[in-house]
Short mmCIF file of C-alpha atoms in Angstrom, two decimals:
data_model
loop_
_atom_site.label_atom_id
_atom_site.label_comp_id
_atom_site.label_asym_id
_atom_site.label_seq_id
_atom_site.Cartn_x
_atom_site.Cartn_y
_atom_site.Cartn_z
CA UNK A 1 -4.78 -30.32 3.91
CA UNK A 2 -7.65 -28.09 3.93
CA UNK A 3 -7.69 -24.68 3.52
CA UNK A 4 -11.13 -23.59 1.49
CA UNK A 5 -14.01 -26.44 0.83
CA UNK A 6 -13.47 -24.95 -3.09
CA UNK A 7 -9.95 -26.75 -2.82
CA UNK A 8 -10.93 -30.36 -2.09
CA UNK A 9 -12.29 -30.22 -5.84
CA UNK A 10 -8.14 -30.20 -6.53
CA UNK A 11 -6.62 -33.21 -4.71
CA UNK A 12 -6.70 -34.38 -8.44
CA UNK A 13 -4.34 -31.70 -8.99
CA UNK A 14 -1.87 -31.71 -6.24
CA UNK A 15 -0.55 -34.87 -7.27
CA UNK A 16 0.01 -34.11 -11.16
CA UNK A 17 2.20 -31.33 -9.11
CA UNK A 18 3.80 -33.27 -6.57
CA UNK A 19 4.94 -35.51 -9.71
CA UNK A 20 6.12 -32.97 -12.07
CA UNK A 21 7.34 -30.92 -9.50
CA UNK A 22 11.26 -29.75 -10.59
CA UNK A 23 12.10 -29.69 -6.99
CA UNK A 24 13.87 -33.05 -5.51
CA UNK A 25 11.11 -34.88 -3.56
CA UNK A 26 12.12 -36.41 -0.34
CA UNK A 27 10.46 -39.39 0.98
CA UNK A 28 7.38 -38.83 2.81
CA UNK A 29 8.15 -38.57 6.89
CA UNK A 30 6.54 -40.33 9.42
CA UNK A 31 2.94 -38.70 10.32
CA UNK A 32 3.90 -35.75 12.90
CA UNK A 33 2.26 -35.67 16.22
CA UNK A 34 -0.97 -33.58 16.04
CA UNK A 35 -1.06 -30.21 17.73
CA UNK A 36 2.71 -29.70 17.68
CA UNK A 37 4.89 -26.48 15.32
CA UNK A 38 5.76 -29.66 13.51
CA UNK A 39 2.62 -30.59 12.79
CA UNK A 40 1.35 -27.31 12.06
CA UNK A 41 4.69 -26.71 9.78
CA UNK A 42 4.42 -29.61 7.53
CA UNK A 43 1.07 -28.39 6.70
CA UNK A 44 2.20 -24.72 5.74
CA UNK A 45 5.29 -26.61 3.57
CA UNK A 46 2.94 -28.25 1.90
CA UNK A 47 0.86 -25.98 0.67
CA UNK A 48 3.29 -23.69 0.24
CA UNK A 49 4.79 -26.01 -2.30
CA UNK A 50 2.03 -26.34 -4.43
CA UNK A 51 0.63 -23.21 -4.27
CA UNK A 52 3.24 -20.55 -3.29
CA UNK A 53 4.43 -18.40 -6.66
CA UNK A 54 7.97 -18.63 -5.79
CA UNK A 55 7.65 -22.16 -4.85
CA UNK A 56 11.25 -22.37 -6.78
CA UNK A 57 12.41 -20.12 -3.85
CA UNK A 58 11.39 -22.35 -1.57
CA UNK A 59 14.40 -24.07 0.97
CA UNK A 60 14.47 -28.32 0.78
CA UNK A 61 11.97 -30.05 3.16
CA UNK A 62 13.01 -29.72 6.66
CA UNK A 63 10.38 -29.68 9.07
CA UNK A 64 11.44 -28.57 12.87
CA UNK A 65 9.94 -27.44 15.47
CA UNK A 66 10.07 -23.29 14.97
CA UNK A 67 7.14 -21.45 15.78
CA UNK A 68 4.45 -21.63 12.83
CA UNK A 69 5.10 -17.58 12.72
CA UNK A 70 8.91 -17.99 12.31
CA UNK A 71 8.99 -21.07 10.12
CA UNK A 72 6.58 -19.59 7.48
CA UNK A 73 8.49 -16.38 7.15
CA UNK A 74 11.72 -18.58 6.66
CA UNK A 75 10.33 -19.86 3.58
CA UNK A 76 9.31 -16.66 1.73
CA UNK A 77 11.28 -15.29 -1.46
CA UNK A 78 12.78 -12.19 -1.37
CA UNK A 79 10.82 -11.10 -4.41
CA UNK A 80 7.74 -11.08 -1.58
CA UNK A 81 6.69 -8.29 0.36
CA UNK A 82 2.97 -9.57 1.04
CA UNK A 83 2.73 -13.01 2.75
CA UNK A 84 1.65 -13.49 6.12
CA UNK A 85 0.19 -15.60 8.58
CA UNK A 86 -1.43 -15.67 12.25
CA UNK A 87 -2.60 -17.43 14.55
CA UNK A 88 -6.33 -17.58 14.09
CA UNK A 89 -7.73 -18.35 11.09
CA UNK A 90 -11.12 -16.65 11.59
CA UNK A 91 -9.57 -13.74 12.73
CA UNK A 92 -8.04 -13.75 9.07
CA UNK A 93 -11.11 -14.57 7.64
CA UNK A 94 -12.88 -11.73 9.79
CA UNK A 95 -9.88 -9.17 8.76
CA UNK A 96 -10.70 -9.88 4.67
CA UNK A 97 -14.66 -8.85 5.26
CA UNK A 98 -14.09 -5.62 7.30
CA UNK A 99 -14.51 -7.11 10.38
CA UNK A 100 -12.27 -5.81 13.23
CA UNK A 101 -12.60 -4.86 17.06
CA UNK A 102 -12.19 -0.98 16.98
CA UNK A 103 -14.90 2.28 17.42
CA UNK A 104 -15.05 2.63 13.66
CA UNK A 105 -12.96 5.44 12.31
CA UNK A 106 -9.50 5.14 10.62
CA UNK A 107 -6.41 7.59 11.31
CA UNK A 108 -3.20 8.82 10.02
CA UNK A 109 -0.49 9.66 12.36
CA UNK A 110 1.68 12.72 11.49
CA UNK A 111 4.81 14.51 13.05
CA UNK A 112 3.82 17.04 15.15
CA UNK A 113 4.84 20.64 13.29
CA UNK A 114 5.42 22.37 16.48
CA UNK A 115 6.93 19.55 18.39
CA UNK A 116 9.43 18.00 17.21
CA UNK A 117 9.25 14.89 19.59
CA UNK A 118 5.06 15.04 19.15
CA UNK A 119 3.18 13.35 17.19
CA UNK A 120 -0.54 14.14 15.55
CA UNK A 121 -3.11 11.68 15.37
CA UNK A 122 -5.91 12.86 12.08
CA UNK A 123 -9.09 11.36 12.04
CA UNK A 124 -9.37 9.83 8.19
CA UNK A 125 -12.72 9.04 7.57
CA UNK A 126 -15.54 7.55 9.99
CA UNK A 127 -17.13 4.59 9.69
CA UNK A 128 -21.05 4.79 8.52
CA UNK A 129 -22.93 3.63 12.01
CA UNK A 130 -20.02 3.15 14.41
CA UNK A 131 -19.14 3.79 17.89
CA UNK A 132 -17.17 7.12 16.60
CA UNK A 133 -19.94 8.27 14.32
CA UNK A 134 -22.53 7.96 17.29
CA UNK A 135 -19.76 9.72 19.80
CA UNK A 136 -19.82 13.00 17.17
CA UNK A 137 -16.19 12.18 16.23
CA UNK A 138 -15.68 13.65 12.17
CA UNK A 139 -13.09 13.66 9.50
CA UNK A 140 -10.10 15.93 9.97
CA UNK A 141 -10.50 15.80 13.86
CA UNK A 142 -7.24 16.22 15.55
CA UNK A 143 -6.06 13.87 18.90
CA UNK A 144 -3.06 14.54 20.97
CA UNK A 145 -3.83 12.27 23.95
CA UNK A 146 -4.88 8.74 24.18
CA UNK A 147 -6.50 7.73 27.24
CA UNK A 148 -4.87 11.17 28.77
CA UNK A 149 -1.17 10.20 27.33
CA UNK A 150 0.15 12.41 25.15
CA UNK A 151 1.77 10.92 21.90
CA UNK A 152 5.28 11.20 21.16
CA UNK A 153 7.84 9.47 18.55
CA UNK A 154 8.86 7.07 21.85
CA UNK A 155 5.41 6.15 22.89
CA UNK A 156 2.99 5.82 19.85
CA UNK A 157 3.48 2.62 18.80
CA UNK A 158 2.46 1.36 22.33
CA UNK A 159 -0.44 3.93 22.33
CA UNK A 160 -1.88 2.50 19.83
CA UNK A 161 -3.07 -0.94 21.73
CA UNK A 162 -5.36 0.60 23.06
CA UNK A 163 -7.55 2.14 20.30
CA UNK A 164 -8.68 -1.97 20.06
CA UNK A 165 -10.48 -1.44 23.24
CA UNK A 166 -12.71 0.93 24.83
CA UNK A 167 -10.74 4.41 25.08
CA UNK A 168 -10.69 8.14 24.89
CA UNK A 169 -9.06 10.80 22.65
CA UNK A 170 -8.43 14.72 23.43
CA UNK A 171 -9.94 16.17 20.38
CA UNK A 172 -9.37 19.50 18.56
CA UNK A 173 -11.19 20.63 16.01
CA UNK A 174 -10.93 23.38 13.64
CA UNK A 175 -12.74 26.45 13.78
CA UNK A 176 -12.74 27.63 10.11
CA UNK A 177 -14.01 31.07 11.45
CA UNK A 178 -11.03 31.69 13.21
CA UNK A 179 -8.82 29.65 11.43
CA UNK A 180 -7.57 27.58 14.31
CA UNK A 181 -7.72 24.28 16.21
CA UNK A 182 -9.56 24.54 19.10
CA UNK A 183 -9.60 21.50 21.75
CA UNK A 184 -13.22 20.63 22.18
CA UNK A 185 -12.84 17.53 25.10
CA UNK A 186 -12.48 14.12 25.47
CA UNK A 187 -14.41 11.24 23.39
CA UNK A 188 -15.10 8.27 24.85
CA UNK A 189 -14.80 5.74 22.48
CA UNK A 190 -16.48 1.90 23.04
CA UNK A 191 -14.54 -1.13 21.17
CA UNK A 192 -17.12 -3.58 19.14
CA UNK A 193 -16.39 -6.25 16.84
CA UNK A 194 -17.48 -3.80 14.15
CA UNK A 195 -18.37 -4.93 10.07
CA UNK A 196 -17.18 -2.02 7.92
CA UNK A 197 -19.50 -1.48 5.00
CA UNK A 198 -17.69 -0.28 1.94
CA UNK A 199 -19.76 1.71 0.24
CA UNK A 200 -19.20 4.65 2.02
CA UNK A 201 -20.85 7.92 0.38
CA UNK A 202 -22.21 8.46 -3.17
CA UNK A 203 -23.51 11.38 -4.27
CA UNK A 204 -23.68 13.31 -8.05
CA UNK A 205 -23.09 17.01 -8.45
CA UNK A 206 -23.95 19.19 -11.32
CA UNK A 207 -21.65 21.76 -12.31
CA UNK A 208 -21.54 23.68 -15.90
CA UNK A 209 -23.88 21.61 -17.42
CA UNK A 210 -22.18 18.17 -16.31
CA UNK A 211 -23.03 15.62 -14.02
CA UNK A 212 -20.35 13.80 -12.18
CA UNK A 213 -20.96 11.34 -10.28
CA UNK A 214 -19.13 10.84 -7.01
CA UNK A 215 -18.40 7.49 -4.88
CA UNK A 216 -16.05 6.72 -1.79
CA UNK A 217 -15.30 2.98 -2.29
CA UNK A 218 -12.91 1.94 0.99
CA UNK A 219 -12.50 -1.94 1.03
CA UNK A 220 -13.65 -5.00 -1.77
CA UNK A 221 -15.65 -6.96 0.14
CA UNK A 222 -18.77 -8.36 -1.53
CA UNK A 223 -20.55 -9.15 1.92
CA UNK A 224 -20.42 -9.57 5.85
CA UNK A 225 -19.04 -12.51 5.01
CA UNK A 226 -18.25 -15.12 2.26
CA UNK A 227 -21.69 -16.22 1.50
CA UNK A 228 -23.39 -12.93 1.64
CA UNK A 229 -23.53 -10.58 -1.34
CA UNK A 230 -25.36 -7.52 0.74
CA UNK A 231 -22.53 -4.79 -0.23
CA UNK A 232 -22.51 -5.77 -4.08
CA UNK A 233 -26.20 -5.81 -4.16
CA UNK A 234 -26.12 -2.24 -2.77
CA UNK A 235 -22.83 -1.22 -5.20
CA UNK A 236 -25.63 -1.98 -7.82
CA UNK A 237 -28.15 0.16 -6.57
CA UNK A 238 -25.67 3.32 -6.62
CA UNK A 239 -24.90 2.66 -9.97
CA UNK A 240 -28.61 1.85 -10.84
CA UNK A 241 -29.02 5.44 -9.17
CA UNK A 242 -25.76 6.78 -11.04
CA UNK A 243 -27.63 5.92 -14.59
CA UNK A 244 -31.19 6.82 -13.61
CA UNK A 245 -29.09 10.53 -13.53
CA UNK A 246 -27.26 10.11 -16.64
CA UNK A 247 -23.73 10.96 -15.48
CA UNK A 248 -21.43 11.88 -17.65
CA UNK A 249 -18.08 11.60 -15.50
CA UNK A 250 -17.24 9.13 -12.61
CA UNK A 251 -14.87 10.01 -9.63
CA UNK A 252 -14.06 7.09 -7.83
CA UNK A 253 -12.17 7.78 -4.40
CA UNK A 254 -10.29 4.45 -3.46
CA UNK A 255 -7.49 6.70 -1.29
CA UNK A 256 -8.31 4.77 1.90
CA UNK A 257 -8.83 1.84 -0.62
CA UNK A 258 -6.40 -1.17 0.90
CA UNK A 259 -7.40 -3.83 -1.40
CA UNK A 260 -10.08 -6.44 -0.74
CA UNK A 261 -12.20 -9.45 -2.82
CA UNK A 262 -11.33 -9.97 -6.63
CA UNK A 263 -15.62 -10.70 -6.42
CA UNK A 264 -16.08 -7.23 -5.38
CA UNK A 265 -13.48 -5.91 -7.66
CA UNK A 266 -14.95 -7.48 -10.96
CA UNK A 267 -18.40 -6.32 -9.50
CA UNK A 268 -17.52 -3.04 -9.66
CA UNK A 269 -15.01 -2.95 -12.86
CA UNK A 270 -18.22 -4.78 -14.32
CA UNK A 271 -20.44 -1.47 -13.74
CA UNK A 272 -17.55 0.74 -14.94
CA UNK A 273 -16.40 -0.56 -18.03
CA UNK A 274 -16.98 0.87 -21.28
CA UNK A 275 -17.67 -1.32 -24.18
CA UNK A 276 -17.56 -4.95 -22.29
CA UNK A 277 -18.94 -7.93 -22.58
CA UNK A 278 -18.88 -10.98 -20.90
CA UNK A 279 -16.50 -12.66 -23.33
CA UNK A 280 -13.60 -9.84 -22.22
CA UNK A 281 -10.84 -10.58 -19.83
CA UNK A 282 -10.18 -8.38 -16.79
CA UNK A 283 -7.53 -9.83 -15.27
CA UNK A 284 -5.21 -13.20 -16.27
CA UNK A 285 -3.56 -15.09 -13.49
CA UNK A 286 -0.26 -16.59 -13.72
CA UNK A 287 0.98 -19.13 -10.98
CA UNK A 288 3.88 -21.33 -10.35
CA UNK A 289 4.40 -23.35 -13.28
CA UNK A 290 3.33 -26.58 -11.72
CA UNK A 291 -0.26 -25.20 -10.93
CA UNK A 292 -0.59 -23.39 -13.94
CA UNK A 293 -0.12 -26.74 -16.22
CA UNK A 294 -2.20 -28.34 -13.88
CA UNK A 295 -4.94 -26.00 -14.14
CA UNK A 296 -4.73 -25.44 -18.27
CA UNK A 297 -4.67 -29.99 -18.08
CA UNK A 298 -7.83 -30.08 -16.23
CA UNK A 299 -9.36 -27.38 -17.17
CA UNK A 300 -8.03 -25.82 -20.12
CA UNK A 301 -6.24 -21.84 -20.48
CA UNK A 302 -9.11 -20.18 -20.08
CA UNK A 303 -9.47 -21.06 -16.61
CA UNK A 304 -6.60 -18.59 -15.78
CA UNK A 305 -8.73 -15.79 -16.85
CA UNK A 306 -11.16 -13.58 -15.15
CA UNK A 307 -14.11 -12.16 -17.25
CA UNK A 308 -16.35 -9.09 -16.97
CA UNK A 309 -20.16 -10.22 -15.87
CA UNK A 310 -22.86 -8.77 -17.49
CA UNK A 311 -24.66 -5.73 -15.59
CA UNK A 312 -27.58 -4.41 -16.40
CA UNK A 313 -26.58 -0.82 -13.96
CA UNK A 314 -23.34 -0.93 -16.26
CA UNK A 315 -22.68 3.77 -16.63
CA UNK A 316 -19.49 2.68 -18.96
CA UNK A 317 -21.10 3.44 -22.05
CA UNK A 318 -22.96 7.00 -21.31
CA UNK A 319 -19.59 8.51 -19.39
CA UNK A 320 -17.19 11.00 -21.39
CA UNK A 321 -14.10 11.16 -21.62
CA UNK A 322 -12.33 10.91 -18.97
CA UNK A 323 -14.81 8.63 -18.10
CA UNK A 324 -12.83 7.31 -15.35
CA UNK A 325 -11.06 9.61 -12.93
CA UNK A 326 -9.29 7.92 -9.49
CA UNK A 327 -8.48 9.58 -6.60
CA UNK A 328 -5.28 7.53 -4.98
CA UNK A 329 -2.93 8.23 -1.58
CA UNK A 330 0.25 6.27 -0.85
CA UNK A 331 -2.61 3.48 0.78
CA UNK A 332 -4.53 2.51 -2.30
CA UNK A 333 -3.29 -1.09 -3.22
CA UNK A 334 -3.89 -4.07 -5.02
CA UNK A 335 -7.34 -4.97 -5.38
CA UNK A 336 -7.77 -0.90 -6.33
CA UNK A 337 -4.64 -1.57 -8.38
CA UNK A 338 -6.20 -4.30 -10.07
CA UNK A 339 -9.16 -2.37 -11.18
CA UNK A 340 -7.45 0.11 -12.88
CA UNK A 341 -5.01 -1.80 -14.41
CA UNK A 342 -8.15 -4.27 -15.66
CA UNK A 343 -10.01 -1.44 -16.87
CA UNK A 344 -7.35 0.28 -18.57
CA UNK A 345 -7.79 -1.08 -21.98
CA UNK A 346 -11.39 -0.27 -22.42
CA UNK A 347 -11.46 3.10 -20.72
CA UNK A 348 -9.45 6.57 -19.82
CA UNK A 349 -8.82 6.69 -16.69
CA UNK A 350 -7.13 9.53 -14.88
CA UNK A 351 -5.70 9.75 -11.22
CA UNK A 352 -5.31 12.49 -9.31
CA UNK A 353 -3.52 12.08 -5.70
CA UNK A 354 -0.41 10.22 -4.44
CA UNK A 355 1.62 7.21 -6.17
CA UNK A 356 -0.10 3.85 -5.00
CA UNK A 357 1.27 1.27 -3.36
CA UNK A 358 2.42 -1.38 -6.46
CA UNK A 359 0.91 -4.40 -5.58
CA UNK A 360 0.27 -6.76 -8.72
CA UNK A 361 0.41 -9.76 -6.82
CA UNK A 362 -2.89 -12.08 -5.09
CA UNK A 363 -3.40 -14.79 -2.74
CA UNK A 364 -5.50 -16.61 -0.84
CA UNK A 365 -6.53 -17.91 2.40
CA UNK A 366 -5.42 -21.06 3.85
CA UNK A 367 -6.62 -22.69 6.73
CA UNK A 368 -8.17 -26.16 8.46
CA UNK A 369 -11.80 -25.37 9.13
CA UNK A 370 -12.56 -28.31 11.43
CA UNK A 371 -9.22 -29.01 12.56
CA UNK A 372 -8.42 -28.29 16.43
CA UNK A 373 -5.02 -29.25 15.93
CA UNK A 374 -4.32 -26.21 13.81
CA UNK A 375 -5.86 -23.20 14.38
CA UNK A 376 -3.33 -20.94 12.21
CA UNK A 377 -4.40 -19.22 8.85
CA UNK A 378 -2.17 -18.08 5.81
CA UNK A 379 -2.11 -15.86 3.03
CA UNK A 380 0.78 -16.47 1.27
CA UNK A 381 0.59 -14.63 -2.24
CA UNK A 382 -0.06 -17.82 -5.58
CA UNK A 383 -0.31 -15.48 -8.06
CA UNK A 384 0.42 -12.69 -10.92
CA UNK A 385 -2.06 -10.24 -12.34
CA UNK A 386 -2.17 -8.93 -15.57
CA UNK A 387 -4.66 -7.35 -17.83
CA UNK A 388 -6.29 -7.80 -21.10
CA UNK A 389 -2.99 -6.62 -22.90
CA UNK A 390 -0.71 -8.52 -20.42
CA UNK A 391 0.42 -5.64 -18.77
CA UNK A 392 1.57 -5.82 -15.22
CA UNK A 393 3.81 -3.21 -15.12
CA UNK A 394 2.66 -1.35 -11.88
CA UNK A 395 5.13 -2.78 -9.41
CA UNK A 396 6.02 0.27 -8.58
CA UNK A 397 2.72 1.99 -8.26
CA UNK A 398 0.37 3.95 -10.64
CA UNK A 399 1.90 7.42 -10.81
CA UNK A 400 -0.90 10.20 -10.72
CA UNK A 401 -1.34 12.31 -13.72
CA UNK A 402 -2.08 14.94 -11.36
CA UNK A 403 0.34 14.46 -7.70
CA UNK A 404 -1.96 15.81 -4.98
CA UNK A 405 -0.52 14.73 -1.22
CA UNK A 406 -3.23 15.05 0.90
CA UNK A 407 -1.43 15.76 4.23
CA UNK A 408 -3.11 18.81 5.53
CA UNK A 409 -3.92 18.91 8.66
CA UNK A 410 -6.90 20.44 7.82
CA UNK A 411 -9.50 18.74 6.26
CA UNK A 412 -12.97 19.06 4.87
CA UNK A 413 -15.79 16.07 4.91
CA UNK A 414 -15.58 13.38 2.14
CA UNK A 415 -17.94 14.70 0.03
CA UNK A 416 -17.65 18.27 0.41
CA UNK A 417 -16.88 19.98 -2.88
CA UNK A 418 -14.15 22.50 -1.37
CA UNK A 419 -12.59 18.81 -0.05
CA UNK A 420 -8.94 18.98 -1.72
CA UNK A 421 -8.96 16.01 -3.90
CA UNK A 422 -12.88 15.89 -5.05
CA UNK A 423 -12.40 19.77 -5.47
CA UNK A 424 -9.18 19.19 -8.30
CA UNK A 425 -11.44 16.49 -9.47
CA UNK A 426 -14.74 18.83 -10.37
CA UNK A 427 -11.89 21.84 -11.57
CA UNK A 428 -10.69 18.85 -14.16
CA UNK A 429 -13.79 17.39 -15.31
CA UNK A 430 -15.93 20.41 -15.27
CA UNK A 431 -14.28 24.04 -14.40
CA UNK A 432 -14.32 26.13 -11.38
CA UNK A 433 -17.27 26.73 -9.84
CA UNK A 434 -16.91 30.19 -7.65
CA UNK A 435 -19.58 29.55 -5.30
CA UNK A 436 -18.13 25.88 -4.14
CA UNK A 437 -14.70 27.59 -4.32
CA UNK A 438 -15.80 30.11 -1.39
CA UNK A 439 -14.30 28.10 1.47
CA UNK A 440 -10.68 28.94 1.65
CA UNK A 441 -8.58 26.73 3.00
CA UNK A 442 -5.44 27.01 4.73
CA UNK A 443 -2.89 24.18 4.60
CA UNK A 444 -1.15 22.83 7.68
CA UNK A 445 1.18 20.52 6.34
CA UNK A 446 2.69 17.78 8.45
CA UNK A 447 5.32 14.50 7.73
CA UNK A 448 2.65 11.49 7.43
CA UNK A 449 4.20 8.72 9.82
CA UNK A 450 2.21 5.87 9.36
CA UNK A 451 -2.13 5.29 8.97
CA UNK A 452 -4.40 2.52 10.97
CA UNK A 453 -5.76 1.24 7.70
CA UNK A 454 -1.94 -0.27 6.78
CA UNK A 455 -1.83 -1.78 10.38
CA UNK A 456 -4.56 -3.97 9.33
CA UNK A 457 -4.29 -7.37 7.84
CA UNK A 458 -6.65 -6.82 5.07
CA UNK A 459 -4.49 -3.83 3.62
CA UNK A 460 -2.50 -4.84 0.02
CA UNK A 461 -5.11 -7.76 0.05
CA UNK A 462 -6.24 -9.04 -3.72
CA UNK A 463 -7.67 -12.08 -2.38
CA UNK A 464 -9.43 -14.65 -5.19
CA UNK A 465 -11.01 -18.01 -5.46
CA UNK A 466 -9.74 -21.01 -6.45
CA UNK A 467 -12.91 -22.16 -8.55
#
């Protein structure tokens, strides 16, 4: 019953559950033919019982032969909005490091203002050496066509299968001088199997007398993958860079933020915080009550806490207040989530931007590495975060103490300090500044549809270890 080698250490465990388990056990059923849904479906109850955090929700023992798809879905509580499962484990695996076939940029569709049957494709951000940063695609680039077809409200959905393979998008482009959209051709856009690295931009600014330090933080991964630490190493060197310049406020843009790594996301809470130590909690976990006891038995209550680590790059202590500020859209979740909520009790933090999703749930993956007879991976969600205080109140999503909806259609580069979040960010922290305030900008507004980064399986993800 496989799923991570970290979980063989528990076999000790699953029994102690399988015996105090509340639920009526039924006897044991003959061994089901390998490489059937049976098969396949007594290995996702399984696990599912032990692990799952609603494992109380869970339906009697009856394994059939459903499709693994249909049979885990059956089994979910209606308390969860998260689980899933597919087909291919290491395309799961792949999907949790950044690694996905596409030409590197993420989207977000809107409803056409002039149309009303059209719909707007805006590019979101770019991906730092991609296909679409080579091809001279940029932030705020409009595209109307997809391989020639223009996008409507009947048609987009099936449009979209093809930006997962080589394509090409009719492109407009403002022209700030004129203050219009201009179409500027078509980009032809090549498909890799492309690893997004997370740290996307950092930069510091000075304005009236203050240094604020600015970094675009889009997925918690701590590495390529699981046993590389190559984006954490570099998180370290911006901060490293962020103290060497003395900072004195921190704006932290996690709005195309999905989630990621609970490594990653004490990493970086571990460079933030002010006033930690090792010895202080960021985040408790509570699980189903069966895997909780058996956890505190073998290993006592401290192994359902998460602790800071010690960092020597650590800015926490030189920033002012606010020495946190956030900038959020309706697609920062979870693992972003869980930073702020961990770092709330040792810091102010201030948001500015759209309510976040409300995730406050984790899970992890499950799958048989070496087993040919099952191919299928799960993430079904085992457990509850809360912080030092035991709050875990953000269900609903952390509402912004200043609402910003970034839905213009036009849009300036990440970075750029006329750039309508960053720009409310340096007003707060610092004042106006009239020569970055020379750029006017008018606002196109538009109904946001839907975005690429919540089509993919690594967005809401607060994924942890079992160890």
């Amino acid at each position: 019953m496989a799923k991570m080698k970290s979980l063989l250490a528990f076999l000790m465990i699953f029994s102690i559950i399988l015996i105090s388990s509340c639920r009526e056990q039924e006897p044991e059923p003959e061994e089901f033919e390998k490489g059937t849904n049976e098969y396949v479906n007594n290995w996702i109850y399984d696990n599912m019982n032990l692990y799952y955090y609603w494992n109380e929700d869970l339906p009697d023992k009856s394994i059939n032969g459903a499709s693994p798809e249909d049979f885990f879905y059956s089994l979910l509580s209606n308390q969860d909005r998260f689980s899933w499962i597919q087909p291919n484990f290491q395309e799961l695996l792949n999907s949790l490091q950044g690694i996905t076939l596409e030409s590197g940029y993420e989207y977000i569709l809107y409803n056409d203002p002039n149309n009303e049957n059209g719909v707007i494709g805006q590019i979101a951000y770019v991906k730092n050496g991609s296909p679409a940063e080579q091809s001279g695609l940029k932030r705020g680039d409009l595209f109307t066509k997809i391989n020639g077809g223009a996008l409507t409200l009947d048609n987009y959905r099936d449009q979209l299968g093809n930006l997962s393979q080589n394509h090409t998008l009719t492109i407009e482009r403002y022209d700030f001088e004129n203050e219009e959209f201009l179409e500027i051709g078509d980009f032809e856009l090549g498909a890799v199997q492309f690893a997004e690295n997370p740290n996307h931009l950092d930069t510091v600014y000075t304005r009236n007398g203050k240094k604020i330090g600015y970094y675009v933080y889009n997925l918690f991964s701590v590495g390529i993958d699981t046993d590389s630490a190559k984006y954490a190493e570099e998180m370290d060197q911006i901060f490293e860079q962020f103290k060497s310049e003395g900072i004195d406020h921190l704006v932290l843009d996690l709005r195309y933020n999905g989630g990621g790594a609970e490594r990653a996301t004490i990493n970086l809470a571990s460079l933030i915080g002010s006033n930690i130590s090792e010895q202080d909690i960021f985040v408790k976990r509570d699980y189903n009550e069966g895997l909780k006891q058996a956890f505190i038995d073998e290993y006592g209550e401290d192994f359902l806490n998460r602790k800071f680590v010690q960092k020597t790059q650590n800015i926490g202590s030189n920033l002012k207040s606010p020495q946190l500020t956030v900038l959020t859209s309706t697609r920062t979740a979870s693992a972003s989530e869980l930073l702020i909520n961990g770092l709330n009790p040792f810091m102010e933090t201030f948001i500015i931007g759209d309510t976040t999703v409300g995730k406050n749930v984790g899970s992890t993956s499950f799958y048989e590495e070496n087993n040919p007879d099952n191919t299928w991976g799960m993430q079904p969600i085992i457990t509850k975060s809360f912080n030092s205080l035991n709050q875990s109140d953000y269900d609903l999503g952390f509402y912004p103490d200043i609402p910003l909806r970034d839905n213009s259609l036009v849009k300036l580069d990440l970075g750029d300090v006329n750039e309508k979040l960053l720009r409310e960010a340096l007003i707060y922290l610092a004042g106006s500044d009239e020569v970055s305030r020379q750029t006017k900008l008018q606002e196109i507004s538009a109904k946001d549809l839907m975005g690429s980064m919540e089509l993919k399986r690594r967005f809401g993800i607060y994924d942890i270890d079992l160890k």
